[in-house]
Short mmCIF file of C-alpha atoms in Angstrom, two decimals:
data_model
loop_
_atom_site.label_atom_id
_atom_site.label_comp_id
_atom_site.label_asym_id
_atom_site.label_seq_id
_atom_site.Cartn_x
_atom_site.Cartn_y
_atom_site.Cartn_z
CA UNK A 2 166.23 5.39 77.26
CA UNK A 3 163.19 6.39 79.14
CA UNK A 4 160.74 3.62 79.83
CA UNK A 5 157.17 4.76 79.96
CA UNK A 6 155.01 3.21 82.60
CA UNK A 7 151.63 1.92 81.62
CA UNK A 8 148.77 3.75 83.18
CA UNK A 9 146.69 1.66 85.51
CA UNK A 10 143.16 1.35 84.27
CA UNK A 11 140.46 1.60 86.89
CA UNK A 12 138.42 -1.57 87.19
CA UNK A 13 134.65 -1.32 87.13
CA UNK A 14 133.12 -1.17 90.63
CA UNK A 15 131.87 -4.49 91.89
CA UNK A 16 128.17 -4.69 92.56
CA UNK A 17 127.27 -4.54 96.18
CA UNK A 18 125.51 -7.69 97.32
CA UNK A 19 123.67 -5.92 100.14
CA UNK A 20 121.87 -3.51 97.85
CA UNK A 21 120.59 -6.31 95.63
CA UNK A 22 119.28 -8.26 98.57
CA UNK A 23 117.44 -5.24 99.93
CA UNK A 24 115.84 -4.65 96.54
CA UNK A 25 114.75 -8.30 96.32
CA UNK A 26 113.21 -8.15 99.80
CA UNK A 27 111.38 -4.93 98.96
CA UNK A 28 109.90 -6.50 95.84
CA UNK A 29 108.92 -9.64 97.78
CA UNK A 30 107.20 -7.65 100.53
CA UNK A 31 105.38 -5.52 97.97
CA UNK A 32 104.10 -8.69 96.28
CA UNK A 33 102.95 -10.16 99.61
CA UNK A 34 101.14 -6.92 100.48
CA UNK A 35 99.42 -6.82 97.09
CA UNK A 36 98.28 -10.43 97.43
CA UNK A 37 97.03 -9.85 100.99
CA UNK A 38 95.14 -6.73 99.88
CA UNK A 39 93.50 -8.65 97.04
CA UNK A 40 92.41 -11.46 99.36
CA UNK A 41 91.02 -8.95 101.90
CA UNK A 42 89.09 -7.16 99.15
CA UNK A 43 87.60 -10.39 97.81
CA UNK A 44 86.53 -11.51 101.29
CA UNK A 45 85.07 -8.16 102.35
CA UNK A 46 83.64 -6.64 99.19
CA UNK A 47 79.91 -6.04 99.15
CA UNK A 48 78.08 -8.46 96.87
CA UNK A 49 76.26 -7.08 93.86
CA UNK A 50 72.70 -6.32 94.91
CA UNK A 51 69.93 -8.67 93.84
CA UNK A 52 66.92 -6.39 93.85
CA UNK A 53 63.48 -7.83 94.66
CA UNK A 54 60.50 -5.46 94.20
CA UNK A 55 59.05 -4.18 97.46
CA UNK A 56 55.36 -3.33 97.38
CA UNK A 57 52.61 -2.55 99.89
CA UNK A 58 49.55 -4.81 100.17
CA UNK A 59 47.91 -3.14 103.18
CA UNK A 60 48.29 0.02 105.25
CA UNK A 61 46.97 0.34 108.79
CA UNK A 62 46.71 3.50 110.90
CA UNK A 63 47.20 7.25 110.58
CA UNK A 64 49.17 9.85 112.50
CA UNK A 65 47.40 10.88 115.67
CA UNK A 66 46.41 10.01 119.22
CA UNK A 67 43.02 8.35 118.72
CA UNK A 68 42.61 4.58 119.03
CA UNK A 69 44.35 2.84 116.14
CA UNK A 70 46.50 5.85 115.23
CA UNK A 71 50.26 6.10 115.71
CA UNK A 72 52.89 8.60 116.68
CA UNK A 73 56.33 7.20 115.78
CA UNK A 74 55.60 3.44 115.91
CA UNK A 75 58.71 1.34 116.49
CA UNK A 76 58.44 -2.35 117.38
CA UNK A 77 55.91 -4.83 116.00
CA UNK A 78 55.36 -8.46 117.04
CA UNK A 79 53.02 -11.34 116.32
CA UNK A 80 51.00 -13.14 118.99
CA UNK A 81 50.28 -16.87 118.68
CA UNK A 82 46.67 -16.08 117.69
CA UNK A 83 47.86 -13.85 114.85
CA UNK A 84 47.28 -10.54 116.63
CA UNK A 85 49.65 -7.68 115.81
CA UNK A 86 51.19 -5.90 118.80
CA UNK A 87 52.77 -2.48 118.15
CA UNK A 88 54.91 -0.22 120.32
CA UNK A 89 53.47 3.27 119.77
CA UNK A 90 56.42 5.22 121.19
CA UNK A 91 55.19 8.78 120.77
CA UNK A 92 51.84 8.00 122.41
CA UNK A 93 53.49 5.94 125.19
CA UNK A 94 51.22 2.97 124.65
CA UNK A 95 50.90 -0.50 123.16
CA UNK A 96 48.27 -1.12 120.50
CA UNK A 97 46.85 -4.51 119.51
CA UNK A 98 45.28 -5.29 116.13
CA UNK A 99 43.68 -8.42 114.72
CA UNK A 100 45.45 -10.36 111.99
CA UNK A 101 43.53 -8.39 109.33
CA UNK A 102 44.60 -5.04 110.79
CA UNK A 103 41.42 -4.23 112.73
CA UNK A 104 42.07 -2.29 115.94
CA UNK A 105 41.36 -4.31 119.09
CA UNK A 106 42.73 -2.51 122.15
CA UNK A 107 45.43 -0.23 123.53
CA UNK A 108 47.05 0.03 126.92
CA UNK A 109 49.65 2.16 128.68
CA UNK A 110 50.23 5.82 129.53
CA UNK A 111 53.21 8.15 129.71
CA UNK A 112 55.34 7.82 132.85
CA UNK A 113 55.87 11.01 134.88
CA UNK A 114 59.22 12.73 134.40
CA UNK A 115 61.94 12.17 136.96
CA UNK A 116 61.42 8.57 138.01
CA UNK A 117 60.45 5.04 137.08
CA UNK A 118 56.79 4.76 136.20
CA UNK A 119 54.20 2.49 137.71
CA UNK A 120 53.18 -0.75 135.97
CA UNK A 121 51.62 0.18 132.65
CA UNK A 122 53.40 3.53 132.46
CA UNK A 123 56.10 3.93 129.82
CA UNK A 124 59.08 6.14 129.16
CA UNK A 125 59.62 5.28 125.47
CA UNK A 126 58.10 1.85 124.75
CA UNK A 127 60.67 1.03 122.09
CA UNK A 128 59.93 -2.57 121.13
CA UNK A 129 57.55 -5.42 121.82
CA UNK A 130 57.71 -9.21 121.75
CA UNK A 131 55.13 -11.91 122.42
CA UNK A 132 55.99 -15.23 124.02
CA UNK A 133 54.57 -18.66 123.15
CA UNK A 134 52.15 -18.26 126.09
CA UNK A 135 50.94 -14.89 124.66
CA UNK A 136 52.75 -12.83 127.30
CA UNK A 137 53.56 -9.39 125.89
CA UNK A 138 57.02 -8.00 126.71
CA UNK A 139 57.72 -4.28 126.30
CA UNK A 140 61.18 -2.68 126.19
CA UNK A 141 60.52 0.38 128.37
CA UNK A 142 63.77 2.10 127.39
CA UNK A 143 64.26 5.06 129.71
CA UNK A 144 62.64 3.37 132.67
CA UNK A 145 65.37 0.76 132.01
CA UNK A 146 63.10 -2.23 132.43
CA UNK A 147 61.10 -4.85 130.57
CA UNK A 148 57.39 -4.86 131.44
CA UNK A 149 55.10 -7.90 131.06
CA UNK A 150 51.39 -7.91 130.17
CA UNK A 151 48.69 -10.18 128.87
CA UNK A 152 47.15 -9.37 125.48
CA UNK A 153 44.45 -7.26 127.15
CA UNK A 154 47.00 -5.07 128.92
CA UNK A 155 46.92 -6.55 132.42
CA UNK A 156 50.36 -6.02 134.07
CA UNK A 157 52.15 -9.29 134.92
CA UNK A 158 55.42 -7.99 136.35
CA UNK A 159 58.71 -6.59 135.14
CA UNK A 160 62.46 -7.18 134.86
CA UNK A 161 64.57 -4.23 135.99
CA UNK A 162 66.78 -2.72 138.66
CA UNK A 163 70.27 -3.74 139.73
CA UNK A 164 69.61 -7.41 139.06
CA UNK A 165 69.58 -6.75 135.30
CA UNK A 166 71.37 -3.37 135.07
CA UNK A 167 69.76 -2.31 131.81
CA UNK A 168 70.85 0.91 130.13
CA UNK A 169 68.22 2.00 127.61
CA UNK A 170 67.04 -1.42 126.36
CA UNK A 171 65.64 -0.81 122.88
CA UNK A 172 64.78 -4.17 121.29
CA UNK A 173 63.51 -7.54 122.44
CA UNK A 174 62.50 -10.98 121.17
CA UNK A 175 61.38 -14.32 122.62
CA UNK A 176 62.39 -17.81 121.46
CA UNK A 177 60.23 -20.93 121.27
CA UNK A 178 61.22 -21.98 124.80
CA UNK A 179 60.07 -18.65 126.22
CA UNK A 180 63.55 -17.20 126.82
CA UNK A 181 63.63 -13.40 126.49
CA UNK A 182 66.47 -11.71 124.58
CA UNK A 183 66.92 -8.05 125.47
CA UNK A 184 69.07 -5.75 123.34
CA UNK A 185 70.60 -3.69 126.14
CA UNK A 186 71.51 -0.88 123.77
CA UNK A 187 73.45 1.38 126.10
CA UNK A 188 75.59 -1.49 127.37
CA UNK A 189 76.09 -2.97 123.85
CA UNK A 190 75.04 -6.42 125.08
CA UNK A 191 72.17 -8.85 124.70
CA UNK A 192 70.88 -10.19 128.01
CA UNK A 193 69.01 -13.48 128.02
CA UNK A 194 66.35 -14.05 130.68
CA UNK A 195 64.63 -17.40 131.18
CA UNK A 196 60.84 -17.65 131.72
CA UNK A 197 61.38 -17.67 135.51
CA UNK A 198 63.14 -14.30 135.32
CA UNK A 199 66.72 -15.53 135.82
CA UNK A 200 69.45 -13.74 133.90
CA UNK A 201 71.14 -16.75 132.28
CA UNK A 202 73.43 -15.25 129.62
CA UNK A 203 75.01 -12.02 128.46
CA UNK A 204 76.24 -11.80 124.87
CA UNK A 205 78.70 -9.33 123.42
CA UNK A 206 80.07 -6.17 124.99
CA UNK A 207 81.58 -2.88 123.87
CA UNK A 208 84.04 -3.07 120.98
CA UNK A 209 84.82 -2.46 117.35
CA UNK A 210 82.94 -5.44 115.94
CA UNK A 211 85.59 -8.11 116.42
CA UNK A 212 84.61 -11.29 118.22
CA UNK A 213 81.01 -10.27 118.71
CA UNK A 214 81.75 -6.94 120.39
CA UNK A 215 79.39 -4.11 119.45
CA UNK A 216 78.69 -0.41 119.66
CA UNK A 217 75.00 -0.06 120.50
CA UNK A 218 72.93 -3.15 119.73
CA UNK A 219 69.37 -2.93 118.44
CA UNK A 220 67.52 -5.68 116.60
CA UNK A 221 67.78 -9.23 117.93
CA UNK A 222 66.28 -12.36 116.37
CA UNK A 223 66.40 -16.12 117.01
CA UNK A 224 65.91 -18.78 114.34
CA UNK A 225 64.32 -22.22 114.65
CA UNK A 226 67.68 -23.74 115.67
CA UNK A 227 68.05 -21.27 118.54
CA UNK A 228 70.87 -19.37 116.80
CA UNK A 229 70.96 -15.70 117.76
CA UNK A 230 71.38 -12.71 115.42
CA UNK A 231 72.12 -9.20 116.67
CA UNK A 232 72.17 -5.85 114.85
CA UNK A 233 75.35 -3.95 115.76
CA UNK A 234 74.39 -0.37 114.90
CA UNK A 235 77.74 1.29 115.55
CA UNK A 236 79.82 -1.23 113.62
CA UNK A 237 77.26 -1.57 110.81
CA UNK A 238 77.03 -5.36 110.94
CA UNK A 239 75.02 -8.39 112.08
CA UNK A 240 76.54 -10.80 114.60
CA UNK A 241 75.67 -14.47 114.79
CA UNK A 242 75.90 -16.45 118.06
CA UNK A 243 75.34 -20.13 118.70
CA UNK A 244 72.23 -21.41 120.45
CA UNK A 245 71.97 -21.57 124.22
CA UNK A 246 73.44 -22.64 126.53
CA UNK A 247 76.71 -21.75 124.74
CA UNK A 248 75.83 -18.46 123.07
CA UNK A 249 79.32 -18.37 121.56
CA UNK A 250 80.04 -15.81 118.85
CA UNK A 251 80.29 -17.46 115.42
CA UNK A 252 80.69 -14.77 112.77
CA UNK A 253 79.48 -11.41 111.55
CA UNK A 254 78.46 -9.79 108.29
CA UNK A 255 78.66 -6.11 107.36
CA UNK A 256 75.44 -4.76 105.85
CA UNK A 257 76.32 -2.59 102.85
CA UNK A 258 73.37 -0.25 103.23
CA UNK A 259 74.13 0.36 106.88
CA UNK A 260 77.64 1.48 105.94
CA UNK A 261 76.34 3.82 103.24
CA UNK A 262 73.71 5.54 105.40
CA UNK A 263 73.07 5.57 109.15
CA UNK A 264 70.65 2.70 109.94
CA UNK A 265 68.40 4.35 112.50
CA UNK A 266 67.28 1.63 114.95
CA UNK A 267 68.01 -1.38 112.71
CA UNK A 268 65.61 -4.25 113.48
CA UNK A 269 65.84 -7.91 112.47
CA UNK A 270 63.29 -10.64 111.74
CA UNK A 271 63.41 -14.33 110.81
CA UNK A 272 61.01 -16.00 108.38
CA UNK A 273 59.78 -19.61 108.24
CA UNK A 274 62.83 -20.64 106.17
CA UNK A 275 65.17 -19.14 108.80
CA UNK A 276 66.21 -16.30 106.49
CA UNK A 277 67.31 -13.11 108.24
CA UNK A 278 65.70 -9.78 107.29
CA UNK A 279 67.55 -6.58 108.27
CA UNK A 280 65.76 -3.24 108.12
CA UNK A 281 67.65 -0.36 106.49
CA UNK A 282 65.77 2.86 107.30
CA UNK A 283 68.47 5.07 105.81
CA UNK A 284 68.02 3.60 102.33
CA UNK A 285 64.46 2.32 102.48
CA UNK A 286 65.55 -1.29 101.93
CA UNK A 287 65.41 -4.67 103.65
CA UNK A 288 68.50 -6.86 103.32
CA UNK A 289 68.03 -10.64 103.32
CA UNK A 290 70.62 -13.20 104.45
CA UNK A 291 70.59 -16.93 105.04
CA UNK A 292 71.37 -18.56 108.38
CA UNK A 293 75.11 -18.40 107.67
CA UNK A 294 74.79 -14.66 106.86
CA UNK A 295 75.33 -15.21 103.15
CA UNK A 296 73.64 -12.47 101.13
CA UNK A 297 70.42 -13.51 99.38
CA UNK A 298 68.60 -10.40 98.15
CA UNK A 299 67.49 -6.83 98.83
CA UNK A 300 63.84 -5.79 99.04
CA UNK A 301 63.56 -2.30 97.57
CA UNK A 302 61.20 -0.03 95.69
CA UNK A 303 61.25 0.58 91.93
CA UNK A 304 64.15 2.75 90.73
CA UNK A 305 65.40 2.85 94.30
CA UNK A 306 62.32 4.81 95.47
CA UNK A 307 61.08 3.10 98.61
CA UNK A 308 57.32 3.15 99.35
CA UNK A 309 58.23 3.06 103.06
CA UNK A 310 59.26 6.31 104.74
CA UNK A 311 61.28 4.80 107.60
CA UNK A 312 61.59 1.03 108.09
CA UNK A 313 61.81 0.15 111.79
CA UNK A 314 60.03 -2.88 113.31
CA UNK A 315 59.70 -6.12 111.31
CA UNK A 316 57.55 -9.17 112.04
CA UNK A 317 56.28 -12.19 110.12
CA UNK A 318 52.75 -13.46 110.51
CA UNK A 319 51.99 -17.20 110.84
CA UNK A 320 50.91 -17.05 107.18
CA UNK A 321 54.30 -15.68 106.15
CA UNK A 322 53.31 -12.05 105.56
CA UNK A 323 55.96 -9.46 106.46
CA UNK A 324 54.67 -6.50 108.48
CA UNK A 325 56.69 -3.30 108.88
CA UNK A 326 56.36 -0.46 111.38
CA UNK A 327 56.82 2.68 109.26
CA UNK A 328 57.99 5.30 111.74
CA UNK A 329 58.13 8.07 109.14
CA UNK A 330 54.58 7.68 107.82
CA UNK A 331 53.08 6.56 111.15
CA UNK A 332 51.64 3.40 109.65
CA UNK A 333 51.74 -0.35 109.99
CA UNK A 334 52.35 -1.90 106.58
CA UNK A 335 51.86 -5.41 105.21
CA UNK A 336 54.20 -6.03 102.30
CA UNK A 337 52.96 -7.55 99.07
CA UNK A 338 54.06 -11.16 98.49
CA UNK A 339 57.54 -11.44 97.03
CA UNK A 340 59.71 -14.22 95.67
CA UNK A 341 63.38 -14.47 96.52
CA UNK A 342 65.74 -15.85 93.87
CA UNK A 343 66.97 -19.40 94.35
CA UNK A 344 70.62 -19.35 95.44
CA UNK A 345 73.10 -20.66 92.89
#
């Protein structure tokens, strides 16, 4: 008798534990990445714009070289007596107007090529500021100095040379204590000079926006608490620093309009409520933030059509009027009164 052997049946392959673990880890990491991406988006997304109508109440000046005319006006500042001081870059001069826009005086001439000019000579007067004692400070960019004058144009001295090492300083402001804040554009820093002329602080430095580092700084403003705000042109954001003597970096905020279109020479201003106004020449808008850089509103023309050709300098009058240096139209403009929405 022949006994037949039973055929061995092949057992099903056992699942490999390693493969299952790898799949579980991959799913876990994908979930973590998705959550992190969502959080990043929520923290960095641009807020929906709250449009506030921007209108013109008064226009001062025309294009030209005569007294009271402009050729590429940049900075504008308010004197304690309400006078408007304007940096008329193309004409290499400073012009002074009364609070109602009437021309008062002008001073300054073009510096000769190939060297630092004499007092009262300018090589691109890019911005102006007025101290509490009515001293006028002018950012004389390519002479790499800050010149000082009285309101009638009498030279009072200057800050420049190796002691300050400016590289194309483009913007300037003065706080209530008389400290001068110079946006040293080429060095991507803000240099703080006390009323005696001592360099007491340097803020920022070259970098990609992290920790207060910038790529070409322009507008600089100081609120009533002494907190410092700086327009970082290259990184499309505003930096906030603590008041002196610390000057420590606190935070920053990206400006949506600056990211969408190059913000040529973005200037800043602070109103009586310590709100921050950021000029956006590329889009014809002014972005408004509170002291913690939370978005409040956007001043803009109807249907997105700005009545301002190129927003550069910004300054508030003692009465609360916002004046704008319109580089494109060669005018000084007083904006019509506007009401910002109450934050929720």
